[in-house]
CSV table of C-alpha atoms in Angstrom, one decimal:
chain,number,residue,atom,x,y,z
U,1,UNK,CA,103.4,101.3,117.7
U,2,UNK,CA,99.5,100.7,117.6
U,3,UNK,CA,98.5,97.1,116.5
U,4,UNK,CA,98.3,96.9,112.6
U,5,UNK,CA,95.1,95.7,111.7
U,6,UNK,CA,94.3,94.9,107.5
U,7,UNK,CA,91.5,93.8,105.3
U,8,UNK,CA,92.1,92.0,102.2
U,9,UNK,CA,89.5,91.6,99.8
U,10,UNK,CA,88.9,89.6,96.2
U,11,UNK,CA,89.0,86.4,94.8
U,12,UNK,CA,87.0,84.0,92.3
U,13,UNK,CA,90.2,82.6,91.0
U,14,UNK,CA,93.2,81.6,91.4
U,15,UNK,CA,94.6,84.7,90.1
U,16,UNK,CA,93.6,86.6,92.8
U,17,UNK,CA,93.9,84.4,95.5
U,18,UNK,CA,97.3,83.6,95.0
U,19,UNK,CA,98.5,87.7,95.2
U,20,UNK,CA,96.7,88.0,98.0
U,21,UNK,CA,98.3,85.4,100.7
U,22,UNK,CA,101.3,86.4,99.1
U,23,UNK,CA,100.4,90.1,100.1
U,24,UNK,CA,99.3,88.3,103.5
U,25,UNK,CA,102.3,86.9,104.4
U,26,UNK,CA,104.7,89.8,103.4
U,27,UNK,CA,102.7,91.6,105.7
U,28,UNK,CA,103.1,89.1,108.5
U,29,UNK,CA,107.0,88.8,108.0
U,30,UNK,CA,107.4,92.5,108.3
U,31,UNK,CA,104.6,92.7,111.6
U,32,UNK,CA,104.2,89.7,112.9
U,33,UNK,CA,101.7,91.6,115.5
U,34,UNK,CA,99.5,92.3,111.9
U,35,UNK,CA,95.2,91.3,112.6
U,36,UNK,CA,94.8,90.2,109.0
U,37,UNK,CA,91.0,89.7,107.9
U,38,UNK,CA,90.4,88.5,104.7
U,39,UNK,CA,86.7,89.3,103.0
U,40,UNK,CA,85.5,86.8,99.9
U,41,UNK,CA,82.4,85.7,97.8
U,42,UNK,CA,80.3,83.4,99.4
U,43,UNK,CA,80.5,79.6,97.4
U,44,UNK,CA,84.1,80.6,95.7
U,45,UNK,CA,87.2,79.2,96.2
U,46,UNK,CA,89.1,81.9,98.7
U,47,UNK,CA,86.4,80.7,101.1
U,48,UNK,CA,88.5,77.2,101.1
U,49,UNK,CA,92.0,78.3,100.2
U,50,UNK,CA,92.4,81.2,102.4
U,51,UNK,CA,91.7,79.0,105.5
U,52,UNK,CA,94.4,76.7,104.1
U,53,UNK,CA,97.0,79.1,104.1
U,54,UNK,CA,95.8,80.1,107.5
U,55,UNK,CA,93.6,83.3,107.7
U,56,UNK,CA,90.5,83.9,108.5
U,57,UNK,CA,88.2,85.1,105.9
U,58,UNK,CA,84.7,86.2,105.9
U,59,UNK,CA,82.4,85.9,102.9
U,60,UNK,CA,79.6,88.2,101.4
U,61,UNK,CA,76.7,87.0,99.2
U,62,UNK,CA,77.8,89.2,96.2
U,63,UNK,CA,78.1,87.4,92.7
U,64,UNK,CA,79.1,88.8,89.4
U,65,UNK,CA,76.4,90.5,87.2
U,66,UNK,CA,74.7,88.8,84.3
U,67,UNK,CA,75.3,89.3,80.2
U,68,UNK,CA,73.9,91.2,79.0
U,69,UNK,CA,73.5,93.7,81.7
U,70,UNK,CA,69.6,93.8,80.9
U,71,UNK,CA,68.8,90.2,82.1
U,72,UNK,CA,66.3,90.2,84.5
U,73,UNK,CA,68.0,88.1,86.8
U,74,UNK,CA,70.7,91.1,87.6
U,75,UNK,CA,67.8,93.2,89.6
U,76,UNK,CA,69.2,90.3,92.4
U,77,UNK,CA,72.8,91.1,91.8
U,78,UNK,CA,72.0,94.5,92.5
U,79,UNK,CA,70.1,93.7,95.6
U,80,UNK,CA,72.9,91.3,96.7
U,81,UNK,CA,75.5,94.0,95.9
U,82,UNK,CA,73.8,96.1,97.9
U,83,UNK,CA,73.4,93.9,101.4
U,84,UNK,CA,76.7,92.8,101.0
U,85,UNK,CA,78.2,96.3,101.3
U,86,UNK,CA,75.8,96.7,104.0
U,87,UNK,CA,76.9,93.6,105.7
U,88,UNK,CA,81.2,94.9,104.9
U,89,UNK,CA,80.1,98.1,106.6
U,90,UNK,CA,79.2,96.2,109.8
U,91,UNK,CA,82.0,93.9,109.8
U,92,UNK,CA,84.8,96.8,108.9
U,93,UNK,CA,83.1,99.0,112.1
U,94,UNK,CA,83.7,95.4,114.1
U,95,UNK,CA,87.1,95.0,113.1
U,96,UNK,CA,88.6,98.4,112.6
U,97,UNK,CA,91.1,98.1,110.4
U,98,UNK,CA,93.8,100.6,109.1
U,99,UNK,CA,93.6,99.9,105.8
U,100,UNK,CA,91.9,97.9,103.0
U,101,UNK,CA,93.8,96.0,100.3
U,102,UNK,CA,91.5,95.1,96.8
U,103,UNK,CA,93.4,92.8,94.3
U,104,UNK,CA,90.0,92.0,92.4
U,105,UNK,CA,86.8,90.3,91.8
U,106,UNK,CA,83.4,91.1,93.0
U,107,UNK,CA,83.8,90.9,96.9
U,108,UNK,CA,86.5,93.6,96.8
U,109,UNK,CA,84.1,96.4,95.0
U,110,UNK,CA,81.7,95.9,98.0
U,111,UNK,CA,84.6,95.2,101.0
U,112,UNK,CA,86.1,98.7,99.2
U,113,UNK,CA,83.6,100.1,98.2
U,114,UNK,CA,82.5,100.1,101.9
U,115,UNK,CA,86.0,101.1,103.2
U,116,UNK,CA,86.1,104.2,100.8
U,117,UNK,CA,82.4,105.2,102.1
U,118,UNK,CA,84.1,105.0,105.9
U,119,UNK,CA,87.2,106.9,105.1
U,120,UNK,CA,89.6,103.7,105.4
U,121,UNK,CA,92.5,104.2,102.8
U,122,UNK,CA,92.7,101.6,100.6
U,123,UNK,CA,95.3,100.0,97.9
U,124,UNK,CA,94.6,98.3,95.1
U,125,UNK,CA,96.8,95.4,93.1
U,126,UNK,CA,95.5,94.5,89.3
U,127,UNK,CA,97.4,91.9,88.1
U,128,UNK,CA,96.2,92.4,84.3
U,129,UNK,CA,97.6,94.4,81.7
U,130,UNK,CA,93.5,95.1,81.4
U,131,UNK,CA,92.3,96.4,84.6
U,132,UNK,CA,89.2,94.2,85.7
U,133,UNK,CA,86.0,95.9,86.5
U,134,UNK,CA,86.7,96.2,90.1
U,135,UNK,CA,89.6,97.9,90.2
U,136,UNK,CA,88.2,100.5,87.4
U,137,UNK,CA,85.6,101.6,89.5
U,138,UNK,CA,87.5,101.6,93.0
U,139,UNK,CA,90.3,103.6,91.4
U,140,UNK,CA,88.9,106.9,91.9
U,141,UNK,CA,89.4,107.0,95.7
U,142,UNK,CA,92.2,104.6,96.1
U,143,UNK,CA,95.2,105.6,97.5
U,144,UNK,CA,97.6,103.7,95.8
U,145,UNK,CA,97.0,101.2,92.8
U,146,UNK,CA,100.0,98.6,92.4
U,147,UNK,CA,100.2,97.2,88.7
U,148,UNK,CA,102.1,94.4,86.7
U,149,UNK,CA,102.3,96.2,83.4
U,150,UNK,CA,103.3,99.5,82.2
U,151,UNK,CA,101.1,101.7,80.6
U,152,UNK,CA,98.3,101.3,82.9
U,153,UNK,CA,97.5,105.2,83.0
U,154,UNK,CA,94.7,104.1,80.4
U,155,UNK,CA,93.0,102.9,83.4
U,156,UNK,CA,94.3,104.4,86.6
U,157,UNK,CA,95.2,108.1,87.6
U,158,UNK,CA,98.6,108.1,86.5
U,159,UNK,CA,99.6,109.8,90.3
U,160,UNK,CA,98.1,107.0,92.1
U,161,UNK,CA,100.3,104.6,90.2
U,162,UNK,CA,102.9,102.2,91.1
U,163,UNK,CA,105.0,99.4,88.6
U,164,UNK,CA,105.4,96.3,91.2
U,165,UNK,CA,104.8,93.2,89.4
U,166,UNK,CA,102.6,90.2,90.4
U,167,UNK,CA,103.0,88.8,94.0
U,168,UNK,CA,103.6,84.9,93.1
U,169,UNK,CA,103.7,81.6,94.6
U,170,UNK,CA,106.6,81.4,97.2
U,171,UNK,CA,107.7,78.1,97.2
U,172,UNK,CA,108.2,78.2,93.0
U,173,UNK,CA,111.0,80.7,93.6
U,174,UNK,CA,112.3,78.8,96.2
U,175,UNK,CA,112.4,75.4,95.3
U,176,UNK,CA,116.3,73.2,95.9
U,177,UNK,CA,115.6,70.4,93.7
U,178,UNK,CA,118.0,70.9,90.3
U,179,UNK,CA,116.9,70.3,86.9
U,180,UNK,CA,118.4,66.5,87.2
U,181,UNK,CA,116.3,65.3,90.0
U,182,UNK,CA,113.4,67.4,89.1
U,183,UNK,CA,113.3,65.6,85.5
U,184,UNK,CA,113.6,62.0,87.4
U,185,UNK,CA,111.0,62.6,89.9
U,186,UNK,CA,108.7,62.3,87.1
U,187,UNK,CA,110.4,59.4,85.7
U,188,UNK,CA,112.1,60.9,82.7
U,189,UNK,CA,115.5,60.8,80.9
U,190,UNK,CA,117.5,64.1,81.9
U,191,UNK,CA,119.3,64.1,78.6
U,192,UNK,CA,116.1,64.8,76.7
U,193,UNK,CA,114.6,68.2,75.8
U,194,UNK,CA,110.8,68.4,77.9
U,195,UNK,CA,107.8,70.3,77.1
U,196,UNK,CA,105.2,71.1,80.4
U,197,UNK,CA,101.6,71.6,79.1
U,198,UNK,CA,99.4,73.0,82.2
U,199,UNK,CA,96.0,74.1,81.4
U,200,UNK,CA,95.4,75.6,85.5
U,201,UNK,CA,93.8,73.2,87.8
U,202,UNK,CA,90.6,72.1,86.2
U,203,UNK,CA,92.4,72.2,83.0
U,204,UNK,CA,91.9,73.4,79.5
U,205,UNK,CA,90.1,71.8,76.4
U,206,UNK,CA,92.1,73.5,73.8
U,207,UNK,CA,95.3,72.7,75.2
U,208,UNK,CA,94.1,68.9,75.4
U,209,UNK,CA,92.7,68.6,72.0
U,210,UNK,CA,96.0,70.1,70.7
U,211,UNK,CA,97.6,67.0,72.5
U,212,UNK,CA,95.2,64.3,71.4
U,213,UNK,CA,95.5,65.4,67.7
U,214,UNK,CA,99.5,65.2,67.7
U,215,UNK,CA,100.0,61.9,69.9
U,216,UNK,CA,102.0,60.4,66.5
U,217,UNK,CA,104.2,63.5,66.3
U,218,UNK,CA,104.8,63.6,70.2
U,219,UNK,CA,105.6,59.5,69.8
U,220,UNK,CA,107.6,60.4,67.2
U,221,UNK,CA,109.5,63.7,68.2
U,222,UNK,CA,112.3,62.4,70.4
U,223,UNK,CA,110.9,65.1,73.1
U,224,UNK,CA,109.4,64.5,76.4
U,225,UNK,CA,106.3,65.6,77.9
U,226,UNK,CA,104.9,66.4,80.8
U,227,UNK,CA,100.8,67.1,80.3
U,228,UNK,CA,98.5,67.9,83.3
U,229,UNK,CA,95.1,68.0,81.8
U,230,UNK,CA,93.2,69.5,84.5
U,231,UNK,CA,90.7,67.1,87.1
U,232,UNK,CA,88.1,68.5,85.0
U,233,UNK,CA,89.0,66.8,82.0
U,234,UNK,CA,91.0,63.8,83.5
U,235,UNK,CA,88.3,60.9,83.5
U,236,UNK,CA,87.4,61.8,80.2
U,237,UNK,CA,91.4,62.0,78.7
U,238,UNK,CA,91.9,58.7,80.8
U,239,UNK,CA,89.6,56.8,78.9
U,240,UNK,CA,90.2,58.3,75.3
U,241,UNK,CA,94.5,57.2,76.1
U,242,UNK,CA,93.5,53.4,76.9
U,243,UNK,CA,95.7,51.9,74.2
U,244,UNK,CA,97.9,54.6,74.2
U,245,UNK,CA,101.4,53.4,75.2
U,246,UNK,CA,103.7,56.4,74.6
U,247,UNK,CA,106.6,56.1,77.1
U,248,UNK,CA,107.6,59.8,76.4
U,249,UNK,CA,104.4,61.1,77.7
U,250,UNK,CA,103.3,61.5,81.4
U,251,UNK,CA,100.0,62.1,81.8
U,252,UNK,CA,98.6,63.5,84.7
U,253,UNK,CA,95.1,65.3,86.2
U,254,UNK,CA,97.4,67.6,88.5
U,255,UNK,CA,100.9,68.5,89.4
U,256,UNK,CA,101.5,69.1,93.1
U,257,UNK,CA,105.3,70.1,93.0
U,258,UNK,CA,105.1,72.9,90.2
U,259,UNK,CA,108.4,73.9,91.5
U,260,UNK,CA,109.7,70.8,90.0
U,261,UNK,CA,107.6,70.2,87.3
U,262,UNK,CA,109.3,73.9,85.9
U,263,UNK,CA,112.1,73.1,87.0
U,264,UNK,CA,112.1,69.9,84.9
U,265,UNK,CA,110.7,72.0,81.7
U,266,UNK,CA,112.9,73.2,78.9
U,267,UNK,CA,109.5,75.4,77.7
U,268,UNK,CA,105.4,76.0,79.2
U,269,UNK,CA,102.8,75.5,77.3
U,270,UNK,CA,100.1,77.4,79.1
U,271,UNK,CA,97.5,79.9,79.3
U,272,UNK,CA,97.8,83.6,79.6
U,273,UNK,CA,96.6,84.3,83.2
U,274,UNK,CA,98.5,87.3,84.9
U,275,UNK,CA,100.1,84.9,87.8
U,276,UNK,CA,101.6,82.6,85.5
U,277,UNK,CA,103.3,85.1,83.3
U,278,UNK,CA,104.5,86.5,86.6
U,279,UNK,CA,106.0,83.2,87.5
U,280,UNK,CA,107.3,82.6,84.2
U,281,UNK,CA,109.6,85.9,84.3
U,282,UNK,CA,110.7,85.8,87.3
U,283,UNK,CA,112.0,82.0,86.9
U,284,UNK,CA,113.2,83.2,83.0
U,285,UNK,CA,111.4,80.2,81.7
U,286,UNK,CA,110.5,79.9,77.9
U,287,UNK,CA,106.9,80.0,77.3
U,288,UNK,CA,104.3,79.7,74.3
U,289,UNK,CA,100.7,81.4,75.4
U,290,UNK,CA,97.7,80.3,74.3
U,291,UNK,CA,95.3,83.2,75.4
U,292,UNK,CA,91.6,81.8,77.1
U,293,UNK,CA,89.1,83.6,75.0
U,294,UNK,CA,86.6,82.8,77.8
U,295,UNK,CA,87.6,85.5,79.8
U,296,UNK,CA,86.6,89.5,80.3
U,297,UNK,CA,87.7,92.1,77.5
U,298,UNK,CA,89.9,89.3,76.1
U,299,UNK,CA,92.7,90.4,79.5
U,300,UNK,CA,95.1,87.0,78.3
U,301,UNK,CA,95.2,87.7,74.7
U,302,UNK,CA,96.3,91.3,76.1
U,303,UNK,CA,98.8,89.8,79.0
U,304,UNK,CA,100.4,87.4,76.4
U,305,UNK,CA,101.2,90.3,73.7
U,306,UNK,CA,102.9,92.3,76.5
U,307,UNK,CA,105.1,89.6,76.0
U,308,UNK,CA,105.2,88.7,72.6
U,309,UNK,CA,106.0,92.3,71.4
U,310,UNK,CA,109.2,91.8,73.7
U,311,UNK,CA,110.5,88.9,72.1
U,312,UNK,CA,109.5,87.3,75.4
U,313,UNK,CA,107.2,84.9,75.0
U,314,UNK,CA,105.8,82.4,71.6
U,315,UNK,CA,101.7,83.1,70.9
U,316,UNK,CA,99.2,81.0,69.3
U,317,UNK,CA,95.7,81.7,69.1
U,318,UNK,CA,93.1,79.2,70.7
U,319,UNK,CA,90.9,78.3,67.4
U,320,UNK,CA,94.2,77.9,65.8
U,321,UNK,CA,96.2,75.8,68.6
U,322,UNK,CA,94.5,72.2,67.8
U,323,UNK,CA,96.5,72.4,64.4
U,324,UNK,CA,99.4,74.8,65.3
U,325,UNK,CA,101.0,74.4,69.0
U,326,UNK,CA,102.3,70.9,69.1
U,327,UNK,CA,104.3,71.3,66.2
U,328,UNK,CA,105.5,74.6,67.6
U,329,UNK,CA,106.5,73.2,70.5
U,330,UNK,CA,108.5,70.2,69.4
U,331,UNK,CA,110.2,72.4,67.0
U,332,UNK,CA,111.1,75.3,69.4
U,333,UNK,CA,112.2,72.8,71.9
U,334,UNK,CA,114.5,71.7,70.0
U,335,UNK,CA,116.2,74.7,69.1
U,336,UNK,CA,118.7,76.1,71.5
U,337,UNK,CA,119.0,79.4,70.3
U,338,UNK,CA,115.3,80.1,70.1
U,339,UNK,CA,115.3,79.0,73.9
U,340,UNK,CA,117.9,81.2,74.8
U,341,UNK,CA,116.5,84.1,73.2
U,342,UNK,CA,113.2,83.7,74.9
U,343,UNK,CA,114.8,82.8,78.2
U,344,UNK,CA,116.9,85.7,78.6
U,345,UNK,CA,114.0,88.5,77.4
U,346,UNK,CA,111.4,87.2,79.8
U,347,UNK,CA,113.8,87.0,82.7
U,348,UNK,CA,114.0,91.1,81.8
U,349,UNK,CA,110.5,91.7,82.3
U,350,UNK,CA,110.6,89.9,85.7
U,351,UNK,CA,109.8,92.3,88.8
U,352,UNK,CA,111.2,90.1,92.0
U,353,UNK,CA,110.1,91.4,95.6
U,354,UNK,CA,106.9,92.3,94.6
U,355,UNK,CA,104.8,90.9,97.4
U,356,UNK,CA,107.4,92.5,99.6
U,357,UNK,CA,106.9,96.0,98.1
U,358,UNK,CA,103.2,96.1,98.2
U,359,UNK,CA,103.4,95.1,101.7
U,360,UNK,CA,105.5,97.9,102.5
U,361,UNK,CA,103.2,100.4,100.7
U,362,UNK,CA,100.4,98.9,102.6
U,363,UNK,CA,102.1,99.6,106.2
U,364,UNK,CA,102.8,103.1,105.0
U,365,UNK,CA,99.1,103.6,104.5
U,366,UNK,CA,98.2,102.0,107.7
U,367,UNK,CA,100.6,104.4,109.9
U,368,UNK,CA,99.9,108.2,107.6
């Protein structure tokens, strides 16, 4: 058996990154002899988080293009576009691999683009239930595209296709602490109903402004909460909170143990990214979305109503949350049918094994 050798390209966010280690180390558990390169975006974050979950990664000088398209300033993405699937050309001749694995964002439409041009098969993952622009264009001479969401054909050739779910964070799944001990560890009462607000990393305004308007009701509601508003936003939340003594309320710029923290959480309040809603079925948590509206072709409006027209999942709009989603939250909290109902029909949607499954479609490739 000849050494496996892969390339896995994307990034930008979070949402990509994440899918891809998990891809990554699937790989690595089924051949441990597996040469894994990844290729990124110069200045983006895979080019520090990919190193952190130990893999090598090499970046390109590719960006996104401008709106609208006839900006001036996109004659330089083109340029860049160009030199960096020059530059993927060279380094796919140095390294040789098997095959090429795309799961979004600007570096994988050069790294593939580049692997299709030298007849390397290639894969794709799209985790939306709106395929990005990557993925679109790469899908032509793909081998195999693995998707989240059913009724992808609009996108895809429908041959080509293959229902796997979202790759997602490993240690969420796995994580001993009970729901107890997970509560404690962030110095709550376990005999109270909780409520997690998470806006991603750097946060989210509209999920913060919904808490700073509703800080009586929250006093007042009898319900705990957990809010991380972001690093982005903390200094600024810090200083509006001086005064603020509401023991029911733990405020914090970033969660560490998410494990715990959902765990802990009798509902989400979150975004509508693909990852999280991948997480949220497969741990069968109850969940109100409150789509970004700052992202392309509107994807998390379109990844929350998957849910939502399952029964799934709660939705609020984001120029509506700042009046709407507390109160929604307290109230559904509270209401243990309603919880049940929403814990049981996202749990159905969850598809378990998925990094697993794309890893083994990926070896498949490698050896035809």
């Amino acid at each position: 058996m000849s050494e496996l050798r892969v390339i896995i390209s994307g990034g930008g966010t979070g949402g990509h990154i994440f899918p891809a280690v998990s891809i990554a180390n699937a790989i690595k558990t089924l051949r441990p002899d597996a040469k894994i390169l990844f290729v990124g975006a110069q200045g983006r974050m895979e080019m520090q988080r990919v190193p952190a979950a130990g893999y090598e990664i090499e970046g390109l000088p590719i960006r996104g293009f401008l709106r609208p398209l006839w900006r001036l300033g996109n004659i330089g993405v083109a340029l860049d576009y160009l030199r960096s699937k020059w530059l993927a050309k060279k380094l796919l001749r140095r390294f040789k691999p098997q095959v090429a694995v795309g799961v979004g964002g600007y570096a994988s439409s050069a790294a593939l683009g580049a692997a299709n041009s030298l007849g390397i098969p290639t894969l794709l993952q799209e985790q939306n239930s709106y395929a990005g622009l990557a993925n679109k264009t790469l899908a032509k001479n793909a081998a195999k595209i693995c998707v989240a969401y059913e009724g992808m054909e609009r996108f895809f050739p429908a041959d080509k296709i293959m229902l796997t779910g979202n790759p997602v964070r490993q240690q969420l799944l796995s994580t001993a602490i009970n729901h107890d001990d997970a509560v404690r560890s962030f110095g709550l009462d376990p005999s109270k109903r909780i409520v997690l607000i998470v806006g991603g990393s750097l946060g989210a305004r509209t999920l913060n402004e919904s808490v700073m308007q509703h800080l009586d009701l929250i006093r007042q509601s009898g319900v705990q909460f957990i809010w991380q508003t972001g690093k982005y936003y903390s200094a600024e939340i810090s200083e509006r909170m001086k005064g603020q003594n509401i023991p029911n309320l733990i405020v914090t710029d970033f969660i560490s143990d998410m494990g715990a923290a959902y765990k802990a959480a009798d509902i989400v309040v979150s975004r509508a990214g693909a990852g999280s809603i991948s997480e949220f079925c497969l741990l069968g948590k109850p969940v109100i979305l409150v789509p970004s509206p700052n992202v392309a072709e509107d994807h998390q409006t379109r990844n929350a109503m998957a849910l939502v027209n399952k029964q799934a999942a709660l939705y609020v709009k984001d120029v509506e949350a700042a009046k709407l989603l507390l109160p929604l939250a307290v109230d559904t909290v509270k209401d243990d049918t309603k919880l049940q109902s929403l814990h049981e029909n996202i749990q159905k949607m969850a598809l378990p094994d998925s990094a697993d499954i794309i890893a083994k479609e990926v070896i498949k490739l490698a050896e035809q």
